[in-house]
C-alpha positions in Angstrom: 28.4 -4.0 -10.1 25.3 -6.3 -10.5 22.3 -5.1 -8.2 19.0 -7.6 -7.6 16.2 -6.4 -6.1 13.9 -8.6 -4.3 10.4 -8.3 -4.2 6.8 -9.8 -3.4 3.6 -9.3 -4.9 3.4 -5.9 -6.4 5.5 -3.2 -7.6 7.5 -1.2 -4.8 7.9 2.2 -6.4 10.8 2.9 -4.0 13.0 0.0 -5.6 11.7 1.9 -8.6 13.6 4.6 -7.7 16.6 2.7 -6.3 17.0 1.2 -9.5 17.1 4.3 -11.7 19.4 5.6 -9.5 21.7 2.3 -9.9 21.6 2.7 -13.3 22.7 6.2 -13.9 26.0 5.5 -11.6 26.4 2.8 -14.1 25.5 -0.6 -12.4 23.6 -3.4 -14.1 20.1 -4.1 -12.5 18.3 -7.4 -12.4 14.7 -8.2 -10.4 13.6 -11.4 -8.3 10.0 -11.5 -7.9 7.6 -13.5 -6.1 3.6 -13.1 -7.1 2.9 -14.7 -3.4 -0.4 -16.3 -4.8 -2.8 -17.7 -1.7 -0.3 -16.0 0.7 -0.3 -12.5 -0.1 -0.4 -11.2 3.2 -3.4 -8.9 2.9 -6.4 -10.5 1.7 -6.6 -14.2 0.6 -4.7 -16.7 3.0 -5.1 -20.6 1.2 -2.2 -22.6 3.0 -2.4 -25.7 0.9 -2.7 -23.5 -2.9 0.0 -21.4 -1.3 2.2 -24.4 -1.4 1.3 -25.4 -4.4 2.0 -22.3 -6.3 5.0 -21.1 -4.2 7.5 -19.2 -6.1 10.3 -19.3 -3.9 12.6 -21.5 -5.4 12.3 -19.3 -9.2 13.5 -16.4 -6.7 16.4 -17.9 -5.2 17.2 -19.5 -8.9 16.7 -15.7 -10.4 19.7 -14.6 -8.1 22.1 -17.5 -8.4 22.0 -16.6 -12.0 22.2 -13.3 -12.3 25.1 -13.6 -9.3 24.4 -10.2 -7.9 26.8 -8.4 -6.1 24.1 -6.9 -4.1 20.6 -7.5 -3.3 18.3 -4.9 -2.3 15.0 -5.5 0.1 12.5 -3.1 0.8 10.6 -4.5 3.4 6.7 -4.5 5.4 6.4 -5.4 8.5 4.1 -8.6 6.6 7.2 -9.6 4.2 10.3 -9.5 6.3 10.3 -12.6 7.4 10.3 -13.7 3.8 12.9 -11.3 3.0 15.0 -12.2 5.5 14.8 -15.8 4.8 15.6 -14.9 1.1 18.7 -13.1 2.1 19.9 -16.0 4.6 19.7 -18.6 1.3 21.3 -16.1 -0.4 24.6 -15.5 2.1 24.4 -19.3 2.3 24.9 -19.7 -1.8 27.4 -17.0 -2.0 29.3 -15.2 1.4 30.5 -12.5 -0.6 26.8 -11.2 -1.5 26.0 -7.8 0.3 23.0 -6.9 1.4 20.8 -3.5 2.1 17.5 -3.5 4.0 14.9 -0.9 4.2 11.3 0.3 4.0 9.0 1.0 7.2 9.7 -2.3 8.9 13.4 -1.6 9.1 12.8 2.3 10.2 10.0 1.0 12.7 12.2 -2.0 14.4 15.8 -1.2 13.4 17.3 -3.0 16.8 15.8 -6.0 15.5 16.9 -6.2 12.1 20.5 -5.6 12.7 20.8 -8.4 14.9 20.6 -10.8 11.9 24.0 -11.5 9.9 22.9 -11.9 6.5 22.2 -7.7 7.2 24.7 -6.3 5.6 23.2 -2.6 5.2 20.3 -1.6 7.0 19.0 2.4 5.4 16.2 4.2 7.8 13.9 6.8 6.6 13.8 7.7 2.7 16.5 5.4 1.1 17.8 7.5 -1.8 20.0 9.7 0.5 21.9 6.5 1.7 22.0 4.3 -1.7 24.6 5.8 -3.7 26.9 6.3 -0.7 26.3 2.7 0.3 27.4 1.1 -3.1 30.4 3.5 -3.6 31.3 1.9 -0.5 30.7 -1.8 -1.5 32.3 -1.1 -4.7 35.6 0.8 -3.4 36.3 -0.8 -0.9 35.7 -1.4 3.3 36.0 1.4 5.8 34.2 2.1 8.9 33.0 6.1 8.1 29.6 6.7 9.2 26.8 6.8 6.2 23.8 9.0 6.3 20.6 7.2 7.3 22.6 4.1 7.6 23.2 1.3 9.9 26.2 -1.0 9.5 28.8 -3.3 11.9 32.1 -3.0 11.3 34.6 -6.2 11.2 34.7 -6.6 15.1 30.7 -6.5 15.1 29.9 -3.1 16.5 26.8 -1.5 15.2 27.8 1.8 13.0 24.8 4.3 12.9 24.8 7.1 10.4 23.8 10.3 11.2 19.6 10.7 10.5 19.3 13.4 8.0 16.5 15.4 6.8 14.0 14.3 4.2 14.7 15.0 0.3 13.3 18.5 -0.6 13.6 17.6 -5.1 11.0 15.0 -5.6 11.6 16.0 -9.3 15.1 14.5 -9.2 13.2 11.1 -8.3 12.5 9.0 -11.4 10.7 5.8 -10.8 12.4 3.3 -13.3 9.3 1.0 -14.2 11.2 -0.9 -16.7 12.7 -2.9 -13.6 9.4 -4.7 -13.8 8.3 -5.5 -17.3 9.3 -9.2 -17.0 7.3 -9.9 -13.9 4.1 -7.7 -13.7 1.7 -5.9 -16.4 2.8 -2.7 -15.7 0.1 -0.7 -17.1 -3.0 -3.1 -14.9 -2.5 -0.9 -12.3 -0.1 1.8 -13.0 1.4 2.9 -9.7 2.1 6.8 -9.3 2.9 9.1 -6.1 3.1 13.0 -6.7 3.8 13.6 -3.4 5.5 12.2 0.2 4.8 12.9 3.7 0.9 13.1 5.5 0.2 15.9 7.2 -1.3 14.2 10.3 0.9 11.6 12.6 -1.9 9.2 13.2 -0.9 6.8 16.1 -1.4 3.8 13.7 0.1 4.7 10.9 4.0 4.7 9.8 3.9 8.3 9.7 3.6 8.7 13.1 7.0 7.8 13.7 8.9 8.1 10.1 8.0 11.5 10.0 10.3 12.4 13.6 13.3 10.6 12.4 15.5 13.2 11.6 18.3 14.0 13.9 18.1 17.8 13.6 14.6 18.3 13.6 15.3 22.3 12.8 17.3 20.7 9.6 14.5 18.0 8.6 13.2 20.2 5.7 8.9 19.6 4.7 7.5 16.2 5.4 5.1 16.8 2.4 6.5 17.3 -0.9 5.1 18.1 -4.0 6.7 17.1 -7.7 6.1 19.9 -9.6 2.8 19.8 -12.1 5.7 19.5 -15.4 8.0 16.8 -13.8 4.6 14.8 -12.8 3.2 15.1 -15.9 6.3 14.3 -17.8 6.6 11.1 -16.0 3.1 9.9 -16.4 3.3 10.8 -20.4 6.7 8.5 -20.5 4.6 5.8 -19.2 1.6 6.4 -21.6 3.7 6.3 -24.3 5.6 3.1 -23.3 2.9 1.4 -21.5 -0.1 2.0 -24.5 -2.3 -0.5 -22.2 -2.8 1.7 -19.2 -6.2 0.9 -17.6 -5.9 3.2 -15.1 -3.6 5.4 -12.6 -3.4 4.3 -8.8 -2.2 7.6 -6.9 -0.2 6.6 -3.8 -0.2 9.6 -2.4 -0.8 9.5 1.6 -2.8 12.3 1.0 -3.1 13.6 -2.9 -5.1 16.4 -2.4 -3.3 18.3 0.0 -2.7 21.3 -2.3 -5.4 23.0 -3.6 -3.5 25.3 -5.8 -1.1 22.4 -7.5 -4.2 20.8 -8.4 -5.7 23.7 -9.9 -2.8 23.3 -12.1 -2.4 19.8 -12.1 -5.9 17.9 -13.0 -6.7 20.7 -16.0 -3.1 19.4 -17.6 -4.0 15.5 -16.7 -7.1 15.5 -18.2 -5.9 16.9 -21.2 -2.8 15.1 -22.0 -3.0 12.0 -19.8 -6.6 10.9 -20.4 -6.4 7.9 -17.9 -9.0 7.0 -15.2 -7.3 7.2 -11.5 -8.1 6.5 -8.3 -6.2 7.7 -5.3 -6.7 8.6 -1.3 -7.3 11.5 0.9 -8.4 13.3 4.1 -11.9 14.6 4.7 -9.9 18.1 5.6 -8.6 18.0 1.9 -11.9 17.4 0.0 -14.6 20.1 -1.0 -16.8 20.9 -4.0 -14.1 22.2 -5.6 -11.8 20.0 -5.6 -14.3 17.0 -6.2 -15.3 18.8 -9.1 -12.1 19.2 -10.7 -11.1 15.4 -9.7 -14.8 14.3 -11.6 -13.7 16.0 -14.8 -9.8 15.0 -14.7 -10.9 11.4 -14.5 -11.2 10.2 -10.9 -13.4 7.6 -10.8 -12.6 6.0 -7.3 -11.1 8.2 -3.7 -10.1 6.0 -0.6 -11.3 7.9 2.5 -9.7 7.6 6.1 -12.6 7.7 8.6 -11.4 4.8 11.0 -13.7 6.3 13.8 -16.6 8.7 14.3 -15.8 9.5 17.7 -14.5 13.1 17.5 -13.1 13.1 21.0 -11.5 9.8 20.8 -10.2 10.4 17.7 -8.7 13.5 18.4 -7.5 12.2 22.3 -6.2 8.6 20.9 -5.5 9.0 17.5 -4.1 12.3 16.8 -7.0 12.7 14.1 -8.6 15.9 14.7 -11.5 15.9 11.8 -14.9 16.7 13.0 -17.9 14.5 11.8 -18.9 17.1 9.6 -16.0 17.4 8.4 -16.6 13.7 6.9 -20.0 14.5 5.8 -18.8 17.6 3.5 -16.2 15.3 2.3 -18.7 12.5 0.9 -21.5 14.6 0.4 -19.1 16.5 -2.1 -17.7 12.9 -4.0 -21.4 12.3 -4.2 -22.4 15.5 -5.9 -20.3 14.8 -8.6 -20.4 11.1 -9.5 -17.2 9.9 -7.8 -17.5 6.3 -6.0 -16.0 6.5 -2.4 -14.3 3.8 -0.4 -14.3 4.4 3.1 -11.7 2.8 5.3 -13.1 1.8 8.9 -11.1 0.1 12.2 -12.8 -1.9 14.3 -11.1 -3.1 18.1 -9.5 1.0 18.6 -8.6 0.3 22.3 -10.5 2.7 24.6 -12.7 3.1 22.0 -16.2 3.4 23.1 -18.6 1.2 21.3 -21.5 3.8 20.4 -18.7 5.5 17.8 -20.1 2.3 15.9 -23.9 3.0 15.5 -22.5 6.8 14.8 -20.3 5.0 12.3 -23.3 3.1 10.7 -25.9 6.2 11.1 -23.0 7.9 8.9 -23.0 5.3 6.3 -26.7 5.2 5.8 -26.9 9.0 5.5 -24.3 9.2 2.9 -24.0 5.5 1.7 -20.2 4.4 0.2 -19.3 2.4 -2.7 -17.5 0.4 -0.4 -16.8 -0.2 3.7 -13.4 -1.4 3.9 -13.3 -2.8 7.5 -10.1 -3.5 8.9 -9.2 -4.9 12.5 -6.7 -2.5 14.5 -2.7 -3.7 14.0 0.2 -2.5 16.2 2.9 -1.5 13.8 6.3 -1.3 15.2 7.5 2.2 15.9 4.6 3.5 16.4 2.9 5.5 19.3 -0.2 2.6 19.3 2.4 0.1 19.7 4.3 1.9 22.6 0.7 2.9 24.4 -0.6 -0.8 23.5 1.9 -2.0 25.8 2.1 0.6 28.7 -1.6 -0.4 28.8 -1.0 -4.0 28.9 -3.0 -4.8 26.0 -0.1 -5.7 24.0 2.4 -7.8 26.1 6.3 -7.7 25.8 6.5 -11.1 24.2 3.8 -10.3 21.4 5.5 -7.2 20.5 9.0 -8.5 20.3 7.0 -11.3 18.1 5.6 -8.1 16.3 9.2 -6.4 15.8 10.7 -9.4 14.4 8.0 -10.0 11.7 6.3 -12.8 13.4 2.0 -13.5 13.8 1.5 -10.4 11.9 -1.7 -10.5 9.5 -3.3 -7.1 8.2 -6.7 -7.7 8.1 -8.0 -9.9 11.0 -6.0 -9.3 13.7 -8.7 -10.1 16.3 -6.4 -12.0 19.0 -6.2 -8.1 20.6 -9.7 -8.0 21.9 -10.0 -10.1 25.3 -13.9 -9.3 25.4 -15.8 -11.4 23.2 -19.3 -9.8 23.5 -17.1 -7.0 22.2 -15.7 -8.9 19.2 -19.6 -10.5 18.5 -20.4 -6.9 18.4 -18.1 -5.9 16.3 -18.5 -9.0 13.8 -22.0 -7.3 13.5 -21.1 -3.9 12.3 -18.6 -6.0 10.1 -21.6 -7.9 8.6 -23.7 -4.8 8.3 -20.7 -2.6 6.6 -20.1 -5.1 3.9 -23.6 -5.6 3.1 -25.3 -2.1 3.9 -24.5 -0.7 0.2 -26.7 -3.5 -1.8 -29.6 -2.6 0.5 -32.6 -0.7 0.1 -33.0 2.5 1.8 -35.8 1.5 4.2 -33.9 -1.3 5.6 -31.2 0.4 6.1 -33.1 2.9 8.0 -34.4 0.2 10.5 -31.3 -2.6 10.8 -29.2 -2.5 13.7 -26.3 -4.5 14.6 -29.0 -5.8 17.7 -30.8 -7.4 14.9 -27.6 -9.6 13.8 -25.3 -10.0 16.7 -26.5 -13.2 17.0 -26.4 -14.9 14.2 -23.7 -17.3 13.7 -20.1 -16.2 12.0 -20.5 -19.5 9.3 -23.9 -18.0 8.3 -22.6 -13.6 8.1 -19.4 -14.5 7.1 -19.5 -15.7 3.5 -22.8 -13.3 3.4 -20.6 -10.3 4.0 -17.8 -12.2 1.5 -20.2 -12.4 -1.0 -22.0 -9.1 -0.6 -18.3 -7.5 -0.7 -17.5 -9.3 -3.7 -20.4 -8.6 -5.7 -20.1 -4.3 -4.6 -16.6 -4.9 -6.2 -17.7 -6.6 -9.6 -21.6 -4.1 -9.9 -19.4 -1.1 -8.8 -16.4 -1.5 -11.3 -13.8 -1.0 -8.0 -10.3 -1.1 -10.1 -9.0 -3.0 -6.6 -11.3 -5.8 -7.5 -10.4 -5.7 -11.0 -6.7 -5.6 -10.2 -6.3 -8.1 -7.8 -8.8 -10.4 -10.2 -6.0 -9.8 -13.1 -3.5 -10.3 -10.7 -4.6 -13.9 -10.0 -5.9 -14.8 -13.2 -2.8 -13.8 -15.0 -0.6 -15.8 -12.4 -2.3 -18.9 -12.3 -1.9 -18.9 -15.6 2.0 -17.8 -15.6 2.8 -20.6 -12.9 0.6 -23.0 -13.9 2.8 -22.8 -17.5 5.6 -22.4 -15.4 4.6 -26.1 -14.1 4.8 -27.4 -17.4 8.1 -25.9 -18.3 6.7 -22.8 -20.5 7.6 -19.4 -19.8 5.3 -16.4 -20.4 7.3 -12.9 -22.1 5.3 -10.7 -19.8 8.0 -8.3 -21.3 6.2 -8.6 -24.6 3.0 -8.1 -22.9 3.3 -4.8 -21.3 4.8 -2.9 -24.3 2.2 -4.2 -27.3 -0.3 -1.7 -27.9 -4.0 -2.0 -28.1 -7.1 -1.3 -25.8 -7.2 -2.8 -22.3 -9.0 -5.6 -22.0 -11.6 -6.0 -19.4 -11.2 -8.5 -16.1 -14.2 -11.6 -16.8 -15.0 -10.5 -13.4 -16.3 -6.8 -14.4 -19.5 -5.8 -15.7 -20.0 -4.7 -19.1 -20.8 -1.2 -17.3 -17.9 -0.2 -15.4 -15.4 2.1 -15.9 -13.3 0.2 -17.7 -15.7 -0.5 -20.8 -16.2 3.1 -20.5 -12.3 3.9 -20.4 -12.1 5.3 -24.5 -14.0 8.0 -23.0 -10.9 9.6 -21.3 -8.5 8.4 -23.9 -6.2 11.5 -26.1 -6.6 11.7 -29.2 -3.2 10.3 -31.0 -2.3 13.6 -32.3 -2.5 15.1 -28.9 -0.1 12.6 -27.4 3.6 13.4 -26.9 
């Protein structure tokens, strides 16, 4: 059979497994990609340069000519509405088409996606259990048997649900097939990695709060977290060195990546050695010590994401099923510090029942040990998850904006503000927001003194693009590979659809698999890690 998988704006390393699974049973595998410039559903939200560079209609060309006989989403909460509306076109250009939906969207609101008819399949929880069954079926022939982890209607519309089994125990039998996306992406700008699934925490906010409980038989469920083992990881990472000679660096997508002190004993010694590539990745101030921040230093790591959210230690561990202590944080950063790794500190703002002091304990933390980077986000209601249910037994979420909210509709990551009914609140707020972005460019004695009192009143237009600009210049001074990324990202698609305009196409094919040195983003200094980058290169005659 043909397969299409459909995607937006960055590689999806579970389609990346998908796909080498539909290739070993046979089945000839295509891609339809959208870059989603000016509307990429995080960050940067331009309506009228959205329009204008809107890929839509190469997607919907891309499957009427490779004619699949399925298409495959894998869908956010952010990008199911544009999924869906993909899938709709596509039913409407050919009947026959089936389709299979999944990814945490689907798991978190499944009685809202099966409602819609171009839903053929709809897989919840870890998709690799349900895929092969699921085309077999297509392929063979209709029948109404129940399919693991699957969700189906038969002819006269009722709603078939698989049994929910437990989660897959062989990561190692889980090869991510990256050549799905050599014609769309440069593979090797951010090279996409995860040695691991499952978190072990169950924050209310987070998809693991919920995907974590779907099995059935919870006796029968098997780990949540799951290691590859240190060969098959470092195996898969050398095939990509050696086809992707332009790596710049390694994005670990690990929930948590250092949950295993002993794998990493035996893993980082054996990546520094025969990978050589700078990485970044995220963890848990439980998981971090000298140790381990010492090992990281020398394998590479030049960037770690950090969960703090909140430094209120009874909230946190009441409301939020986080159960670090402060000092647990302060060990944690203290330790990055010590040996010369650059930490990124992720922070929530508008926690309901939050009290407001966890701020200045927030910002008191920040001075003491001072991040590379305060990444500030505004508290979202994710369906299926227990700050979803409590937001609406509270009343602070009503029924009508979560059924919005399970159907895909006025959700946006980064801002979601409309939450907070007290605006003295949300001024105060805006003021730790202005003094995160900007506290790391400032000079210790000011930081010592400011307090969000000293701001709060300043107008948004005037600490807006101050904080914009303060952020953006910590991401260019401090070499952050997000910044460089995502300034690639858009500087390689303007220039991709802007040709595209003119009726050129770009073989981004050709692109990832030359060799040569990475070059650096226009918007990174001469200083950052990747000008420094041959330093953690193998020798040739090392390399496999």
């Amino acid at each position: 059979m043909k397969i299409t998988f459909v995607a937006i704006g960055a590689e999806q390393m579970g389609l990346s497994i998908l796909s080498g699974i539909a290739k070993k049973l046979g089945h000839e595998v295509n891609l339809a990609f959208s870059s989603s410039l000016f509307h990429d559903r995080f960050n940067l939200e331009i309506p009228w340069l959205a329009r204008f560079f809107d890929d839509r209609e190469r997607v919907i060309r891309t499957i009427r000519e490779t004619n699949p006989d399925v298409l495959v989403f894998s869908c956010l909460t952010s990008s199911y509405r544009w999924m869906l509306g993909i899938a709709e076109e596509a039913k409407n250009m050919n009947p026959e088409v089936k389709t299979i939906f999944g990814g945490v969207h689907v798991s978190g609101a499944p009685e809202y996606v099966i409602k819609n008819n171009c839903v053929d399949y709809m897989v919840i929880g870890e998709g690799e259990l349900a895929f092969a069954p699921i085309l077999n079926r297509i392929e063979t022939g209709w029948n109404n048997n129940p399919i693991d982890n699957t969700w189906f209607r038969d002819n006269a519309g009722t709603v078939i649900k698989g049994p929910q089994k437990g989660f897959n125990q062989d990561l190692d039998s889980l090869a991510m097939d990256k050549t799905l996306w050599e014609n769309d992406i440069l593979v090797g700008d951010r090279y996409y990695y995860m040695t691991s699934r499952g978190c072990p925490y169950r924050c209310t906010f987070c998809f693991n709060n919920f995907f974590a409980e779907l099995p059935d038989e919870k006796k029968s469920k098997g780990k949540y977290v799951r290691l590859k083992s240190v060969d098959s990881a470092i195996n898969e990472l050398l095939e990509g060195k050696k086809r992707y000679k332009n790596i710049r660096y390694i994005d670990f997508q690990d929930d948590v990546f250092t949950t295993d002190k002993e794998w990493l004993r035996e893993f980082l010694p054996r990546y520094k050695n025969e990978i050589g590539v700078p990485f970044q990745c995220l963890t848990h101030p439980k998981y971090m010590d000298d140790d381990i921040a010492k090992w990281m230093s020398e394998a590479g790591c030049i960037w770690i994401q950090l969960g703090v959210q909140s430094m209120d230690e009874g909230f946190k561990s009441k409301n939020l099923k986080r159960f670090e202590r402060s000092d647990h944080i302060r060990t944690a950063l203290a330790s990055m510090k010590k040996y010369g790794i650059k930490v990124k500190v992720d922070h929530m703002f508008g926690l309901p029942g939050e009290p407001v002091e966890a701020q200045e304990k927030a910002w008191s933390l920040y001075v003491e040990y001072v991040p590379s980077r305060i990444q500030t986000f505004w508290t979202c209601f994710l369906p299926g998850t227990e700050l979803l249910r409590e937001g609406i037994a509270d009343g602070i979420v009503s029924k009508e904006e979560a059924e919005r909210l399970n159907e895909g509709l006025d959700f946006y990551f980064f801002q979601n503000i409309d939450n907070i009914k007290d605006r003295d609140l949300i001024k105060t707020y805006k003021a730790y927001h202005f003094l995160f972005k900007i506290m790391p460019l400032l000079p210790k004695f000011i930081r010592m003194r400011l307090r969000a009192k000293h701001v709060k009143h300043i107008p948004t237009f005037i600490t807006m693009p101050i904080a914009f600009m303060a952020d953006l210049s910590l991401g260019m001074l401090s070499g952050n590979p997000d910044f460089d990324a995502y300034s690639r990202h858009y500087l390689f698609y303007l220039y991709v659809l802007l040709k595209r305009k003119l009726g050129f196409e770009t073989n981004i094919t050709r692109l990832n698999l030359r060799g040569g040195q990475p070059k650096r983003s226009p918007f990174m200094p001469t200083g950052s890690i990747f000008a420094r980058q041959a330093a953690w290169q193998v020798p040739a005659s090392k390399e496999a």
